[in-house]
């Protein structure tokens, strides 16, 4: 038995190291959620000009809630959308709620990613001291009622437009606006992702565009550091959020409304991470799934999405 005497101290060491690694990870995550928001860092003037934020997809849902929350934190806001009448209504509503702030509407269809669109946007915003850009516009573009389907069931246009609004438009917009934002820094770019970025079946293209947005945000953060630009990137994926154009059921702990989610996004600014699930209950969902082996996650993802598809296919009584 003497030859096995090493097992007990080895197990003690292994247990100690595992407990240490878990504690470091838990503290690292807890610190990111407990650290006070640094959003005020981006609320500075330049040559007497006040700070502005640009929020894409600001005429509804999370974008509208973020615009209101940014205005409450002292920012003037450029509201981007595609529908001038709807934008005008939202602009009036936000102006009434925040009378000391300025709002400006910017109409551009995010499906159109031609070079002139971005030159035009940069020109139209050139007089503003833009310190915050929120790339919020996004979603799954479908031309039938079939949300959950494999790639081969999409039309060419549905694939191209989903990629355009979630990936190409935000990338081109960042490329067009970063030079001025870096000159007027510190500046902040928030990219709204999705927890579908892990690769959910039957919405694979949408999830993959958000995964792209996560990777590009993380890589661009390093670009900024190499170039010495004081521009902070923050990728924030929502789980389910209500109070949006396609979901209006009452909020729950796991499905917050868009104002609650917007507050969580701004609370995570300066958390020390480039990618973070901003809302605590979504984060608990995400972190509890993280240690599972891939095969187990795959079974879970297939089951969950198939149930959502079946639920959507049911005739609903209003
Ligand atoms: N809500 C959720 O459960 C959830 C979950 C995960 C991720 N997300 C992400 O969160 C972001 C906001 O989603 P949401 O739920 O707040 O959606 P929403 O309520 O439908 O709002 C989307 C906004 O984007 C605008 N928009 C859509 N297509 C556009 C286009 N082609 N050109 C210009 N503007 C366009 C809409 O304009 P109109 O008002 O004219 O339609 C609206 O202002 C998206 O990136 C989405 O992928 C949401």
Short mmCIF file of N, CA and C in Angstrom, two decimals, residues 38-105:
data_model
loop_
_atom_site.label_atom_id
_atom_site.label_comp_id
_atom_site.label_asym_id
_atom_site.label_seq_id
_atom_site.Cartn_x
_atom_site.Cartn_y
_atom_site.Cartn_z
N UNK A 38 -18.82 53.07 -16.08
CA UNK A 38 -17.91 54.16 -16.47
C UNK A 38 -18.52 54.99 -17.60
N UNK A 39 -19.84 54.93 -17.79
CA UNK A 39 -20.45 55.62 -18.95
C UNK A 39 -20.16 57.13 -18.93
N UNK A 40 -20.05 57.70 -17.72
CA UNK A 40 -19.79 59.15 -17.62
C UNK A 40 -18.45 59.56 -18.23
N UNK A 41 -17.54 58.59 -18.37
CA UNK A 41 -16.23 58.87 -18.97
C UNK A 41 -16.39 59.39 -20.42
N UNK A 42 -17.52 59.00 -21.07
CA UNK A 42 -17.72 59.35 -22.48
C UNK A 42 -18.62 60.58 -22.63
N UNK A 43 -18.95 61.18 -21.48
CA UNK A 43 -19.85 62.33 -21.48
C UNK A 43 -19.00 63.58 -21.30
N UNK A 44 -18.17 63.90 -22.32
CA UNK A 44 -17.24 65.02 -22.21
C UNK A 44 -17.42 65.96 -23.40
N UNK A 45 -16.99 67.20 -23.22
CA UNK A 45 -17.14 68.17 -24.30
C UNK A 45 -15.83 68.29 -25.09
N UNK A 46 -15.94 68.81 -26.31
CA UNK A 46 -14.73 69.09 -27.10
C UNK A 46 -14.94 70.42 -27.79
N UNK A 47 -14.02 71.36 -27.58
CA UNK A 47 -14.15 72.72 -28.12
C UNK A 47 -15.55 73.29 -27.83
N UNK A 48 -16.05 73.03 -26.64
CA UNK A 48 -17.35 73.54 -26.24
C UNK A 48 -18.54 72.74 -26.78
N UNK A 49 -18.24 71.70 -27.60
CA UNK A 49 -19.35 70.90 -28.17
C UNK A 49 -19.73 69.77 -27.20
N UNK A 50 -21.04 69.57 -26.97
CA UNK A 50 -21.46 68.51 -26.04
C UNK A 50 -21.33 67.11 -26.67
N UNK A 51 -21.35 66.11 -25.82
CA UNK A 51 -21.21 64.72 -26.29
C UNK A 51 -22.51 64.21 -26.92
N UNK A 52 -22.37 63.52 -28.04
CA UNK A 52 -23.51 62.89 -28.71
C UNK A 52 -23.30 61.37 -28.78
N UNK A 53 -24.43 60.65 -28.76
CA UNK A 53 -24.40 59.21 -29.01
C UNK A 53 -25.22 58.94 -30.27
N UNK A 54 -24.81 57.97 -31.07
CA UNK A 54 -25.61 57.50 -32.22
C UNK A 54 -26.09 56.09 -31.89
N UNK A 55 -27.41 55.90 -31.96
CA UNK A 55 -27.98 54.57 -31.70
C UNK A 55 -28.67 54.10 -32.98
N UNK A 56 -28.23 52.97 -33.53
CA UNK A 56 -28.90 52.46 -34.74
C UNK A 56 -30.11 51.62 -34.32
N UNK A 57 -31.13 51.61 -35.18
CA UNK A 57 -32.36 50.89 -34.85
C UNK A 57 -33.00 51.47 -33.60
N UNK A 58 -33.11 52.82 -33.59
CA UNK A 58 -33.57 53.50 -32.37
C UNK A 58 -35.08 53.75 -32.36
N UNK A 59 -35.79 53.30 -33.40
CA UNK A 59 -37.22 53.63 -33.45
C UNK A 59 -38.07 52.62 -32.69
N UNK A 60 -37.46 51.60 -32.09
CA UNK A 60 -38.25 50.59 -31.37
C UNK A 60 -37.36 49.82 -30.40
N UNK A 61 -38.00 49.06 -29.52
CA UNK A 61 -37.34 48.05 -28.70
C UNK A 61 -36.10 48.52 -27.94
N UNK A 62 -35.06 47.71 -28.01
CA UNK A 62 -33.84 47.95 -27.22
C UNK A 62 -33.17 49.25 -27.64
N UNK A 63 -33.17 49.56 -28.94
CA UNK A 63 -32.52 50.78 -29.42
C UNK A 63 -33.20 52.03 -28.88
N UNK A 64 -34.53 52.01 -28.86
CA UNK A 64 -35.29 53.16 -28.33
C UNK A 64 -35.01 53.29 -26.83
N UNK A 65 -35.02 52.16 -26.12
CA UNK A 65 -34.77 52.19 -24.66
C UNK A 65 -33.35 52.68 -24.37
N UNK A 66 -32.38 52.26 -25.18
CA UNK A 66 -30.99 52.72 -24.97
C UNK A 66 -30.87 54.21 -25.25
N UNK A 67 -31.60 54.69 -26.26
CA UNK A 67 -31.56 56.12 -26.58
C UNK A 67 -32.08 56.93 -25.39
N UNK A 68 -33.17 56.46 -24.80
CA UNK A 68 -33.76 57.16 -23.66
C UNK A 68 -32.80 57.12 -22.46
N UNK A 69 -32.20 55.97 -22.24
CA UNK A 69 -31.28 55.80 -21.10
C UNK A 69 -30.03 56.66 -21.29
N UNK A 70 -29.53 56.74 -22.52
CA UNK A 70 -28.36 57.59 -22.78
C UNK A 70 -28.71 59.07 -22.57
N UNK A 71 -29.91 59.46 -23.00
CA UNK A 71 -30.35 60.85 -22.80
C UNK A 71 -30.44 61.14 -21.30
N UNK A 72 -30.96 60.16 -20.54
CA UNK A 72 -31.06 60.35 -19.08
C UNK A 72 -29.68 60.49 -18.45
N UNK A 73 -28.66 59.93 -19.09
CA UNK A 73 -27.27 60.02 -18.56
C UNK A 73 -26.53 61.24 -19.11
N UNK A 74 -27.24 62.13 -19.84
CA UNK A 74 -26.62 63.39 -20.24
C UNK A 74 -26.19 63.48 -21.69
N UNK A 75 -26.44 62.44 -22.50
CA UNK A 75 -26.02 62.48 -23.91
C UNK A 75 -27.12 63.05 -24.79
N UNK A 76 -26.72 63.80 -25.82
CA UNK A 76 -27.62 64.10 -26.93
C UNK A 76 -27.59 62.87 -27.83
N UNK A 77 -28.70 62.60 -28.55
CA UNK A 77 -28.76 61.31 -29.25
C UNK A 77 -29.20 61.46 -30.71
N UNK A 78 -28.41 60.84 -31.61
CA UNK A 78 -28.83 60.69 -33.01
C UNK A 78 -29.60 59.38 -33.08
N UNK A 79 -30.86 59.48 -33.52
CA UNK A 79 -31.73 58.31 -33.59
C UNK A 79 -31.73 57.80 -35.03
N UNK A 80 -31.19 56.60 -35.24
CA UNK A 80 -31.17 56.05 -36.61
C UNK A 80 -32.34 55.07 -36.78
N UNK A 81 -32.90 55.08 -37.98
CA UNK A 81 -33.94 54.11 -38.34
C UNK A 81 -34.21 54.19 -39.82
N UNK A 82 -35.19 53.41 -40.27
CA UNK A 82 -35.48 53.39 -41.72
C UNK A 82 -36.79 54.08 -42.06
N UNK A 83 -37.62 54.31 -41.04
CA UNK A 83 -38.96 54.83 -41.28
C UNK A 83 -39.04 56.26 -40.72
N UNK A 84 -39.03 57.29 -41.62
CA UNK A 84 -38.97 58.67 -41.14
C UNK A 84 -40.14 59.05 -40.23
N UNK A 85 -41.34 58.56 -40.53
CA UNK A 85 -42.52 58.94 -39.71
C UNK A 85 -42.38 58.34 -38.30
N UNK A 86 -42.00 57.06 -38.24
CA UNK A 86 -41.86 56.40 -36.93
C UNK A 86 -40.73 57.06 -36.12
N UNK A 87 -39.63 57.40 -36.81
CA UNK A 87 -38.51 58.06 -36.12
C UNK A 87 -38.93 59.42 -35.57
N UNK A 88 -39.73 60.15 -36.37
CA UNK A 88 -40.18 61.48 -35.94
C UNK A 88 -41.02 61.36 -34.66
N UNK A 89 -41.89 60.33 -34.61
CA UNK A 89 -42.72 60.11 -33.41
C UNK A 89 -41.85 59.80 -32.20
N UNK A 90 -40.84 58.94 -32.38
CA UNK A 90 -39.95 58.58 -31.27
C UNK A 90 -39.13 59.80 -30.84
N UNK A 91 -38.69 60.59 -31.82
CA UNK A 91 -37.91 61.79 -31.49
C UNK A 91 -38.75 62.74 -30.61
N UNK A 92 -40.04 62.92 -30.99
CA UNK A 92 -40.92 63.81 -30.20
C UNK A 92 -41.10 63.25 -28.79
N UNK A 93 -41.31 61.94 -28.70
CA UNK A 93 -41.54 61.29 -27.40
C UNK A 93 -40.30 61.47 -26.50
N UNK A 94 -39.10 61.22 -27.06
CA UNK A 94 -37.88 61.33 -26.25
C UNK A 94 -37.58 62.78 -25.90
N UNK A 95 -37.89 63.70 -26.83
CA UNK A 95 -37.65 65.12 -26.55
C UNK A 95 -38.54 65.58 -25.39
N UNK A 96 -39.79 65.08 -25.37
CA UNK A 96 -40.70 65.46 -24.27
C UNK A 96 -40.21 64.87 -22.94
N UNK A 97 -39.65 63.66 -23.00
CA UNK A 97 -39.17 63.02 -21.77
C UNK A 97 -37.85 63.61 -21.29
N UNK A 98 -37.05 64.15 -22.23
CA UNK A 98 -35.73 64.68 -21.87
C UNK A 98 -35.58 66.08 -22.49
N UNK A 99 -36.31 67.08 -21.95
CA UNK A 99 -36.37 68.39 -22.61
C UNK A 99 -35.03 69.12 -22.72
N UNK A 100 -34.05 68.77 -21.87
CA UNK A 100 -32.77 69.49 -21.94
C UNK A 100 -31.78 68.84 -22.91
N UNK A 101 -32.18 67.75 -23.53
CA UNK A 101 -31.28 67.07 -24.49
C UNK A 101 -31.67 67.44 -25.92
N UNK A 102 -30.71 67.20 -26.84
CA UNK A 102 -31.00 67.38 -28.26
C UNK A 102 -31.10 66.01 -28.93
N UNK A 103 -31.99 65.91 -29.90
CA UNK A 103 -32.13 64.65 -30.65
C UNK A 103 -32.08 64.99 -32.14
N UNK A 104 -31.55 64.07 -32.93
CA UNK A 104 -31.50 64.26 -34.38
C UNK A 104 -31.85 62.92 -35.01
N UNK A 105 -32.62 62.95 -36.10
CA UNK A 105 -32.98 61.69 -36.77
C UNK A 105 -32.04 61.43 -37.94
#
